[in-house]
Coordinates of C-alpha atoms in Angstrom, one line a residue:
M14 CA 1.2 -24.1 93.3
I15 CA 4.9 -23.3 92.6
N16 CA 6.1 -24.4 96.0
K17 CA 4.5 -27.8 95.4
I18 CA 6.5 -28.4 92.2
D19 CA 9.5 -30.7 92.4
F20 CA 11.8 -29.0 90.0
F21 CA 14.2 -32.0 89.8
Q22 CA 11.3 -34.2 88.7
L23 CA 10.0 -31.4 86.4
S24 CA 13.3 -31.1 84.6
T25 CA 13.7 -34.9 84.3
I26 CA 10.1 -35.4 82.9
V27 CA 10.5 -32.5 80.5
K28 CA 13.9 -33.8 79.3
F29 CA 12.5 -37.3 78.9
G30 CA 9.4 -36.1 77.2
F31 CA 11.4 -34.0 74.8
I32 CA 13.6 -37.0 73.9
M33 CA 10.5 -39.1 73.4
E34 CA 8.9 -36.5 71.1
T35 CA 12.0 -35.9 69.0
R36 CA 13.6 -39.3 68.8
V37 CA 11.9 -42.3 67.2
R38 CA 13.3 -45.7 66.4
K39 CA 12.9 -47.0 62.8
G40 CA 14.0 -50.6 62.7
Q41 CA 17.4 -50.6 64.4
K42 CA 18.2 -47.0 63.4
K43 CA 17.4 -43.8 65.3
R44 CA 16.4 -40.6 63.5
N45 CA 15.4 -37.1 64.6
A46 CA 11.6 -36.7 64.3
L47 CA 11.9 -32.9 64.8
L48 CA 14.3 -32.2 61.9
P49 CA 11.7 -32.7 59.1
L50 CA 9.3 -30.5 61.0
I51 CA 12.0 -27.8 61.4
I52 CA 12.6 -27.9 57.6
M53 CA 8.9 -27.6 56.9
Y54 CA 8.3 -24.7 59.3
F55 CA 11.4 -23.0 57.9
F56 CA 10.1 -23.0 54.4
A57 CA 6.7 -22.0 55.6
G58 CA 8.3 -19.0 57.2
F59 CA 9.1 -17.7 53.7
I60 CA 5.4 -17.1 53.2
V61 CA 5.4 -14.5 55.9
G62 CA 8.8 -13.3 54.7
F63 CA 7.7 -12.6 51.2
Y64 CA 4.5 -10.9 52.5
S65 CA 6.7 -8.6 54.6
L66 CA 8.4 -7.3 51.5
K67 CA 5.1 -5.8 50.3
A68 CA 2.9 -5.6 53.4
P69 CA 1.0 -2.3 53.4
D70 CA 1.6 -1.7 57.1
L71 CA 3.0 -3.2 60.2
F72 CA -0.4 -4.2 61.6
S73 CA -1.2 -6.2 58.5
L74 CA 2.1 -7.9 58.6
A75 CA 1.7 -8.8 62.3
M76 CA -1.8 -9.9 61.7
F77 CA -0.7 -12.2 58.9
S78 CA 2.3 -13.6 60.8
S79 CA 0.1 -14.4 63.9
M80 CA -2.5 -16.0 61.7
V81 CA 0.1 -18.3 60.0
S82 CA 1.6 -19.2 63.4
M83 CA -1.8 -20.1 64.8
L84 CA -2.6 -22.1 61.7
L85 CA 0.6 -24.2 61.8
M86 CA 0.7 -24.7 65.6
G87 CA -3.0 -25.5 65.7
N88 CA -2.5 -28.1 63.0
F89 CA 0.5 -29.5 64.9
M90 CA -1.4 -29.8 68.2
L91 CA -4.5 -31.3 66.5
I92 CA -2.4 -34.0 64.9
E93 CA 0.3 -34.6 67.6
Y94 CA -1.8 -33.9 70.7
P95 CA -2.1 -37.5 71.9
H96 CA 1.8 -37.7 72.1
I97 CA 2.3 -34.4 73.9
V98 CA -0.6 -34.1 76.4
T99 CA -2.8 -37.1 76.6
G100 CA -0.1 -39.6 77.6
P101 CA -2.1 -42.7 78.5
E102 CA 1.1 -44.4 79.6
D103 CA 2.0 -41.5 81.9
F104 CA 0.2 -42.8 85.0
S105 CA 2.1 -46.1 85.0
F106 CA 5.4 -44.2 84.5
Y107 CA 5.1 -41.4 87.1
A108 CA 2.6 -42.5 89.7
I109 CA 5.0 -44.9 91.4
R110 CA 7.8 -42.2 91.7
P111 CA 5.5 -40.5 92.9
V112 CA 4.9 -37.3 90.9
N113 CA 2.3 -34.9 92.3
S114 CA -0.3 -33.2 90.1
Q115 CA 1.4 -29.8 90.2
T116 CA 4.7 -31.2 88.8
Y117 CA 2.8 -33.3 86.2
F118 CA 0.8 -30.3 85.1
A119 CA 3.9 -28.1 84.9
S120 CA 5.8 -30.7 82.8
K121 CA 3.0 -30.8 80.2
I122 CA 2.8 -27.0 80.0
V123 CA 6.6 -26.6 79.8
L124 CA 6.9 -29.3 77.1
T125 CA 4.2 -27.6 75.1
A126 CA 5.9 -24.3 75.5
V127 CA 9.3 -25.7 74.5
M128 CA 7.9 -27.4 71.3
T129 CA 6.0 -24.2 70.5
F130 CA 9.1 -22.0 70.9
I131 CA 11.2 -24.3 68.7
L132 CA 8.7 -24.5 65.9
T133 CA 7.6 -20.9 65.9
G134 CA 11.2 -19.8 66.3
V135 CA 12.1 -21.7 63.1
L136 CA 9.0 -20.3 61.4
S137 CA 10.1 -16.7 62.4
L138 CA 13.6 -16.9 61.0
P139 CA 13.0 -16.2 57.3
S140 CA 10.6 -13.3 58.0
I141 CA 12.9 -11.8 60.6
A142 CA 15.9 -12.0 58.1
M143 CA 13.8 -10.4 55.3
M144 CA 12.6 -7.7 57.7
I145 CA 16.1 -6.9 58.8
I146 CA 17.3 -6.6 55.2
S147 CA 14.3 -4.3 54.4
P148 CA 14.8 -0.6 55.2
R149 CA 11.1 -0.4 56.2
F150 CA 11.6 -2.2 59.6
S151 CA 14.0 -1.7 62.5
I152 CA 16.0 -4.6 64.0
V153 CA 14.0 -4.4 67.2
T154 CA 10.7 -4.6 65.3
A155 CA 11.9 -7.6 63.3
L156 CA 13.1 -9.5 66.4
S157 CA 9.8 -8.8 68.2
F158 CA 8.1 -11.1 65.7
L159 CA 9.8 -14.0 67.4
L160 CA 7.7 -13.2 70.5
L161 CA 4.6 -12.5 68.4
N162 CA 4.7 -15.9 66.8
F163 CA 5.6 -17.7 70.0
F164 CA 2.7 -16.3 72.0
S165 CA 0.3 -16.8 69.1
G166 CA 1.3 -20.4 68.8
L167 CA 1.2 -20.8 72.6
F168 CA -2.3 -19.4 72.7
I169 CA -3.7 -21.8 70.2
S170 CA -1.8 -24.7 71.8
L171 CA -3.3 -23.9 75.2
F172 CA -6.8 -23.6 73.7
I173 CA -6.6 -27.0 72.1
I174 CA -5.1 -28.5 75.3
N175 CA -8.0 -27.2 77.3
F176 CA -10.6 -28.3 74.8
Y177 CA -9.4 -31.9 74.7
S178 CA -8.6 -32.1 78.4
F179 CA -12.1 -30.9 79.3
L180 CA -13.6 -33.6 77.1
L181 CA -11.3 -36.3 78.3
K182 CA -11.9 -35.5 81.9
Y183 CA -15.7 -35.4 81.9
L184 CA -16.5 -37.9 79.1
S185 CA -15.4 -41.6 78.8
Y186 CA -12.6 -42.4 76.4
R187 CA -15.0 -44.6 74.4
V188 CA -17.4 -41.7 73.8
I189 CA -14.6 -39.4 73.0
K190 CA -13.2 -41.9 70.4
N191 CA -16.6 -42.1 68.7
V192 CA -17.3 -38.4 68.5
S193 CA -13.8 -36.9 68.3
T194 CA -13.8 -37.0 64.6
V195 CA -16.6 -34.4 64.6
F196 CA -14.7 -32.2 67.0
Q197 CA -11.6 -32.5 64.9
F198 CA -13.6 -31.5 61.8
V199 CA -14.8 -28.4 63.6
L200 CA -11.3 -27.4 64.8
F201 CA -9.8 -28.3 61.4
I202 CA -12.3 -26.1 59.5
A203 CA -11.9 -23.3 62.0
I204 CA -8.1 -23.2 61.8
Y205 CA -7.9 -23.6 58.1
S206 CA -10.6 -21.0 57.6
I207 CA -8.7 -18.3 59.4
Y208 CA -7.6 -16.8 56.0
F209 CA -11.2 -16.4 54.8
Y210 CA -12.5 -14.9 58.1
M211 CA -9.6 -12.5 58.2
T212 CA -10.1 -11.4 54.6
N213 CA -13.9 -10.9 54.8
M214 CA -14.0 -9.2 58.2
L215 CA -10.8 -7.1 58.2
R216 CA -9.8 -6.3 54.7
S217 CA -10.0 -2.6 54.1
K218 CA -9.8 -2.6 50.3
P219 CA -11.2 -5.7 48.7
D220 CA -9.9 -4.8 45.3
E221 CA -6.3 -4.7 46.4
S222 CA -4.1 -7.6 45.2
F223 CA -2.2 -7.7 48.5
L224 CA -3.9 -8.5 51.7
T225 CA -4.6 -5.5 53.9
F226 CA -6.0 -5.6 57.4
T227 CA -7.4 -2.7 59.4
Y228 CA -8.0 -2.4 63.1
N229 CA -11.8 -2.1 63.8
F230 CA -14.5 -3.4 66.2
T231 CA -14.3 -6.9 64.9
S232 CA -10.6 -7.1 66.0
H233 CA -11.8 -7.7 69.6
F234 CA -13.2 -11.0 68.5
I235 CA -10.4 -12.3 66.4
P236 CA -7.3 -13.7 68.3
P237 CA -4.6 -12.8 65.7
A238 CA -5.8 -9.2 65.9
W239 CA -5.1 -9.2 69.7
F240 CA -1.4 -9.9 69.1
A241 CA -1.2 -7.6 66.1
S242 CA -2.6 -4.7 68.1
F243 CA 0.8 -4.3 69.8
Y244 CA 2.0 -2.8 66.5
I245 CA -0.6 -0.1 66.2
S246 CA 0.7 3.4 66.5
P247 CA -0.3 5.6 68.2
M248 CA -1.6 3.7 71.2
E249 CA -5.2 4.4 72.0
L250 CA -7.6 3.0 74.5
P251 CA -9.5 0.6 72.2
N252 CA -6.3 -1.2 71.0
L253 CA -4.9 -1.1 74.6
L254 CA -8.0 -3.0 75.7
T255 CA -7.4 -5.4 72.8
M256 CA -3.8 -5.9 73.8
A257 CA -4.9 -6.7 77.3
L258 CA -6.8 -9.7 76.0
V259 CA -3.5 -11.5 75.2
P260 CA -2.1 -11.9 78.7
L261 CA -5.6 -12.3 80.1
F262 CA -6.5 -15.3 77.9
I263 CA -3.1 -16.9 78.3
V264 CA -3.4 -16.8 82.0
V265 CA -7.0 -18.0 81.9
L266 CA -6.2 -20.9 79.6
T267 CA -3.2 -21.9 81.8
A268 CA -5.4 -21.7 84.9
M269 CA -8.1 -23.8 83.2
A270 CA -5.5 -26.4 82.2
Y271 CA -4.2 -26.5 85.8
K272 CA -7.6 -27.6 86.9
L273 CA -7.9 -30.2 84.2
I274 CA -4.4 -31.8 83.9
S275 CA -3.4 -33.8 87.0
M276 CA -2.3 -37.3 88.0
D277 CA -6.0 -38.1 88.6
Y278 CA -6.5 -37.1 85.0
A279 CA -3.6 -39.4 83.9
E280 CA -5.1 -42.3 85.9
K281 CA -8.5 -41.8 84.3
I282 CA -7.0 -41.8 80.8
S283 CA -4.9 -44.9 81.6
E284 CA -8.0 -46.8 82.8
E285 CA -10.2 -45.6 80.0
M286 CA -7.6 -46.6 77.4
L287 CA -7.5 -50.1 78.9
K288 CA -11.3 -50.4 78.8
S289 CA -11.5 -49.1 75.2
A290 CA -9.0 -51.7 74.1
V291 CA -11.4 -54.5 74.8
V292 CA -13.3 -55.1 71.6
K293 CA -16.0 -57.8 71.5
N294 CA -15.5 -60.6 69.0
Q295 CA -17.5 -60.0 65.9
T296 CA -18.3 -62.4 63.1
S297 CA -17.7 -61.1 59.5
R298 CA -20.4 -61.6 56.9
D299 CA -19.4 -62.6 53.4
F300 CA -20.4 -60.3 50.5
P301 CA -19.7 -61.9 47.1
M302 CA -19.2 -58.5 45.5
L303 CA -16.3 -57.8 47.8
G304 CA -14.4 -60.9 46.7
T305 CA -14.4 -64.5 47.8
E306 CA -10.7 -64.9 48.4
P307 CA -9.5 -65.1 52.1
E308 CA -7.3 -62.0 51.4
S309 CA -10.4 -60.0 50.4
R310 CA -12.2 -60.9 53.6
A311 CA -9.2 -60.1 55.7
V312 CA -8.7 -56.7 54.1
F313 CA -12.4 -55.9 54.3
T314 CA -12.5 -56.8 58.0
L315 CA -9.4 -54.7 58.7
L316 CA -10.9 -51.7 56.9
K317 CA -14.3 -52.0 58.6
N318 CA -12.9 -52.4 62.1
H319 CA -10.3 -49.6 61.7
F320 CA -12.9 -47.2 60.4
K321 CA -15.2 -48.1 63.3
F322 CA -12.6 -48.1 66.2
S323 CA -9.7 -46.0 65.0
T324 CA -10.2 -42.2 65.2
Q325 CA -6.8 -41.7 63.5
F326 CA -7.9 -43.8 60.5
R327 CA -11.3 -42.1 60.3
M328 CA -9.8 -38.6 60.5
S329 CA -7.2 -39.5 57.8
V330 CA -10.0 -40.6 55.4
L331 CA -12.7 -38.1 56.2
A332 CA -10.4 -35.1 56.4
I333 CA -10.8 -34.8 52.6
I334 CA -14.4 -33.5 53.2
P335 CA -13.6 -30.2 55.0
I336 CA -10.6 -29.8 52.7
T337 CA -12.8 -30.0 49.6
V338 CA -15.4 -27.7 51.2
I339 CA -12.8 -25.1 52.0
Y340 CA -11.4 -25.2 48.4
F341 CA -14.9 -24.7 47.0
I342 CA -15.3 -21.7 49.4
M343 CA -12.0 -20.3 48.2
V344 CA -13.0 -20.6 44.6
L345 CA -16.5 -19.1 45.1
M346 CA -15.1 -16.2 47.2
N347 CA -12.4 -15.3 44.6
N348 CA -14.6 -15.6 41.5
P349 CA -18.2 -16.9 42.1
G350 CA -18.8 -17.4 38.4
S351 CA -15.6 -19.3 37.6
I352 CA -17.0 -22.9 37.9
L353 CA -18.1 -23.3 34.2
D354 CA -18.2 -26.0 31.5
P355 CA -14.5 -26.6 30.8
F356 CA -15.3 -27.4 27.1
T357 CA -16.5 -23.8 26.5
S358 CA -14.1 -21.0 25.7
Q359 CA -15.1 -19.0 28.8
G360 CA -14.8 -22.1 31.0
Q361 CA -11.3 -22.8 29.6
R362 CA -10.3 -19.1 30.2
L363 CA -11.5 -19.2 33.8
F364 CA -10.4 -22.8 34.6
S365 CA -7.2 -21.6 36.3
D366 CA -9.4 -19.8 38.9
T367 CA -10.9 -23.2 39.8
I368 CA -7.7 -25.2 40.0
L369 CA -7.9 -25.4 43.8
L370 CA -10.9 -27.7 43.4
Y371 CA -8.6 -30.4 42.0
I372 CA -6.1 -30.2 44.9
G373 CA -8.3 -32.7 46.8
V374 CA -8.4 -35.1 43.9
G375 CA -4.6 -35.1 43.9
I376 CA -4.1 -35.6 47.6
F377 CA -6.9 -38.0 48.4
P378 CA -5.1 -41.2 47.0
L379 CA -2.1 -40.3 49.2
Y380 CA -4.4 -39.7 52.2
I381 CA -5.8 -43.2 51.7
K382 CA -2.4 -44.8 51.1
N383 CA -0.9 -43.4 54.3
A384 CA -4.0 -44.3 56.3
L385 CA -3.9 -47.9 55.1
G386 CA -0.2 -48.2 56.1
Y387 CA -0.2 -47.0 59.7
S388 CA -2.0 -48.1 62.8
Y389 CA -1.3 -47.8 66.6
E390 CA -2.1 -51.5 66.7
A391 CA 0.5 -52.3 64.1
E392 CA 2.1 -55.0 66.3
A393 CA -0.9 -57.2 65.6
S394 CA 0.0 -57.3 62.0
W395 CA 2.4 -60.2 62.7
I396 CA -0.5 -62.5 62.0
L397 CA -0.5 -61.3 58.3
Y398 CA 3.2 -61.7 58.0
T399 CA 3.0 -65.3 59.2
S400 CA -0.1 -66.3 57.3
P401 CA 0.1 -68.2 53.9
Y402 CA -1.6 -65.4 51.9
N403 CA -1.3 -64.7 48.2
P404 CA 0.6 -61.3 47.8
I405 CA -1.1 -60.5 44.5
N406 CA -4.6 -61.2 45.9
L407 CA -3.9 -59.1 49.0
I408 CA -2.7 -56.1 47.0
K409 CA -5.7 -56.5 44.6
A410 CA -8.1 -56.4 47.6
I411 CA -6.4 -53.3 48.9
R412 CA -6.8 -51.6 45.5
R413 CA -10.4 -52.8 45.0
F414 CA -11.6 -51.5 48.4
T415 CA -9.7 -48.2 48.1
L416 CA -11.5 -47.5 44.9
M417 CA -14.9 -48.9 46.0
F418 CA -15.2 -47.3 49.4
F419 CA -13.2 -44.1 49.1
I420 CA -12.0 -42.8 45.7
I421 CA -15.1 -43.5 43.5
P422 CA -17.7 -42.2 46.1
Y423 CA -15.6 -39.1 46.5
L424 CA -15.4 -38.5 42.7
I425 CA -19.1 -39.1 42.2
I426 CA -20.0 -36.5 44.9
F427 CA -17.5 -34.1 43.5
A428 CA -18.8 -34.6 39.9
T429 CA -22.4 -34.1 41.1
V430 CA -21.6 -30.8 42.8
F431 CA -19.6 -29.7 39.7
A432 CA -22.5 -30.5 37.4
F433 CA -24.9 -28.6 39.6
F434 CA -22.8 -25.4 39.2
T435 CA -22.1 -25.9 35.4
Q436 CA -25.5 -27.3 34.4
A437 CA -23.6 -29.2 31.7
W438 CA -24.0 -32.9 32.5
W439 CA -22.5 -34.4 29.4
S440 CA -19.4 -32.2 29.7
T441 CA -19.2 -33.1 33.4
V442 CA -19.1 -36.8 32.4
K443 CA -16.4 -36.2 29.9
H444 CA -14.3 -34.0 32.2
F445 CA -14.6 -36.3 35.2
T446 CA -13.7 -39.3 33.1
I447 CA -10.3 -37.7 32.6
V448 CA -10.2 -36.8 36.3
T449 CA -11.0 -40.4 37.3
L450 CA -8.3 -41.9 35.1
L451 CA -5.7 -39.5 36.5
C452 CA -6.8 -40.4 40.0
L453 CA -6.8 -44.1 39.2
I454 CA -3.3 -43.9 37.8
Q455 CA -2.0 -42.1 40.9
T456 CA -3.8 -44.6 43.2
D457 CA -2.3 -47.6 41.3
I458 CA 1.2 -46.1 41.4
L459 CA 1.0 -45.5 45.1
I460 CA -0.5 -48.9 46.0
Y461 CA 1.6 -51.1 43.6
M462 CA 4.9 -49.3 43.6
L463 CA 4.8 -48.7 47.4
A464 CA 3.2 -52.0 48.3
E465 CA 3.0 -52.9 52.0
I466 CA 1.0 -55.0 54.5
P467 CA -2.0 -52.9 55.5
F468 CA -1.9 -51.3 59.0
S469 CA 1.6 -52.7 59.6
K470 CA 3.5 -49.6 60.6
T471 CA 3.3 -47.6 63.8
P472 CA 2.8 -43.9 63.2
Q473 CA 6.0 -41.9 64.1
K474 CA 5.9 -38.6 65.8
G475 CA 5.7 -35.7 63.4
Q476 CA 5.2 -37.8 60.3
R477 CA 1.6 -36.8 59.7
T478 CA 2.5 -33.1 59.9
I479 CA 5.2 -33.7 57.3
G480 CA 2.7 -35.8 55.3
M481 CA 0.4 -32.9 54.9
F482 CA 3.2 -30.8 53.4
L483 CA 4.1 -33.6 51.0
R484 CA 0.5 -34.1 50.0
I485 CA 0.3 -30.5 49.0
L486 CA 3.3 -31.0 46.7
L487 CA 1.9 -34.2 45.2
S488 CA -1.5 -32.7 44.6
L489 CA 0.1 -30.2 42.1
F490 CA 0.7 -33.1 39.7
T491 CA -3.0 -33.8 39.1
A492 CA -3.9 -30.1 39.1
S493 CA -1.1 -29.2 36.6
V494 CA -2.1 -32.0 34.2
L495 CA -5.8 -31.0 34.3
L496 CA -4.9 -27.3 33.7
G497 CA -2.7 -28.3 30.7
A498 CA -5.5 -30.6 29.4
V499 CA -8.2 -27.9 29.6
I500 CA -6.1 -25.3 27.9
F501 CA -4.4 -27.3 25.2
V502 CA -6.5 -30.4 24.7
Y503 CA -10.1 -29.7 25.5
P504 CA -10.5 -27.1 22.7
F505 CA -10.1 -29.9 20.2
D506 CA -12.6 -32.8 20.2
T507 CA -10.0 -35.2 18.6
G508 CA -7.4 -34.2 21.2
Y509 CA -9.7 -35.0 24.0
W510 CA -10.4 -38.6 22.7
I511 CA -6.7 -39.2 22.1
M512 CA -5.9 -38.1 25.6
L513 CA -8.7 -40.3 27.0
I514 CA -7.4 -43.4 25.1
F515 CA -3.8 -42.7 26.2
L516 CA -4.7 -42.4 29.8
F517 CA -6.9 -45.5 29.6
L518 CA -4.1 -47.6 28.1
F519 CA -1.6 -46.2 30.6
A520 CA -3.9 -47.1 33.5
L521 CA -4.1 -50.6 32.2
F522 CA -0.4 -50.8 31.8
I523 CA 0.2 -49.6 35.4
N524 CA -2.5 -52.1 36.7
F525 CA -1.1 -55.2 35.0
S526 CA 2.6 -54.4 35.5
G527 CA 2.1 -53.1 39.0
K528 CA 0.6 -56.3 40.3
K529 CA 3.7 -58.4 39.7
R530 CA 6.0 -55.7 41.2
A531 CA 3.7 -55.4 44.3
G532 CA 3.7 -59.2 44.7
K533 CA 7.5 -59.3 44.7
I534 CA 7.7 -56.5 47.2
L535 CA 5.2 -58.2 49.6
A536 CA 7.0 -61.5 49.3
K537 CA 10.1 -60.0 50.8
V538 CA 8.7 -57.9 53.6
E539 CA 9.5 -59.0 57.2
F540 CA 8.0 -58.2 60.6
T541 CA 10.4 -55.7 62.1
H542 CA 8.6 -54.3 65.2
D543 CA 10.9 -54.0 68.2

């Protein structure tokens, strides 16, 4: 294979691909798309760094570091995979050069390895620095974590590449587009559940406040343990066999990718993309409850078609489901009896143990707001910019459908599950009235104060990864307000009703004042696509 690779073409393709992945144009200005990712991964590295200060042993630290690296790189590949590997435009770029399949495959693997090395390297810096400062670890051991994180990230990246490439090679793009949300859910839950699987299967002392992992039989079936087994001393036959799984699986995954990624693969993807772009003309039925204004029908049609045809939009909206399920699992694992009536003394005392449940409530409005703003077909939004629409009616329609189709159904399901656990239906109604008002205020602020034409911006590389980090920060607002309300307001019946009236009036104020501001913003927007 190596003698068939054109190294000049390889270096050119990798260099071009790296520039395309790290430089994006915003209007007439260029910005570095990799810099925000680097900042996020650097701060995420402090998670491992702080754990290294109190880690019970080297195996536990390596296990945790590998787990974090896989989680972050897995998330990166799930979100940014279409930009790095799929490349539907690759065939039209490279086939005429010509570029053979071996060179094309090598360019994809090298580009993946380069991105993995940069991100895991930044992720490793804080923990390496803290390990060097600590007298518990030698400099060589600390520096070795750079390789640990790199190969952990490379493993999960190759796994996801093979998974998607296999599907894209043997199934039509239209089928993949219709079912990919399900596959992404499976991978999403698997990656974000690493912590729970590790804790249940490998924790040696469940009562310890700090996470402790031990090497045992289950380590042979858990990838982070394969990489952490290099730090077991003394070396014995079982962990030597576990160590051997690392190079074995990396070689196997690379060989599998070699069979899947080729110029034939690129041609198939290009053809399938063109076929999938053809959408039959459909008539839209009028539903009086959705609004009779032309703006309402336009927004409804955009939402319906994007949810039907855009995997990116579906994933952005439906991702809240596995997130909420995971948070419920976390709460039930940590304290099975903590989901109680928040208006009782015991429920108020244990409410802080359930605060994770409300993270989803805090981030869902921002999920929807971001999903409504971006589309890979954003160039088609010129028709809205040139249409004589009423800005206030347009923004009202966006708000109405956001609440009707997404926010309210989510809160109803959440409240029903909460009532099932607490068996206190009236208290659930009172509690979720406050939750709904907080969510409504947050939604109105996002929609009105950051008003924009729906689906009018092209997603930029790396922005959704950064968006997840920002959503976590924003979600703390709702959770913090609820925690303060349960502790300081709920014990007093009068205090609850005062808070309810205040939030209701504040929501009305945001709604009425926000419409005018949003109308002024939309009246000034211009079509700026290059």
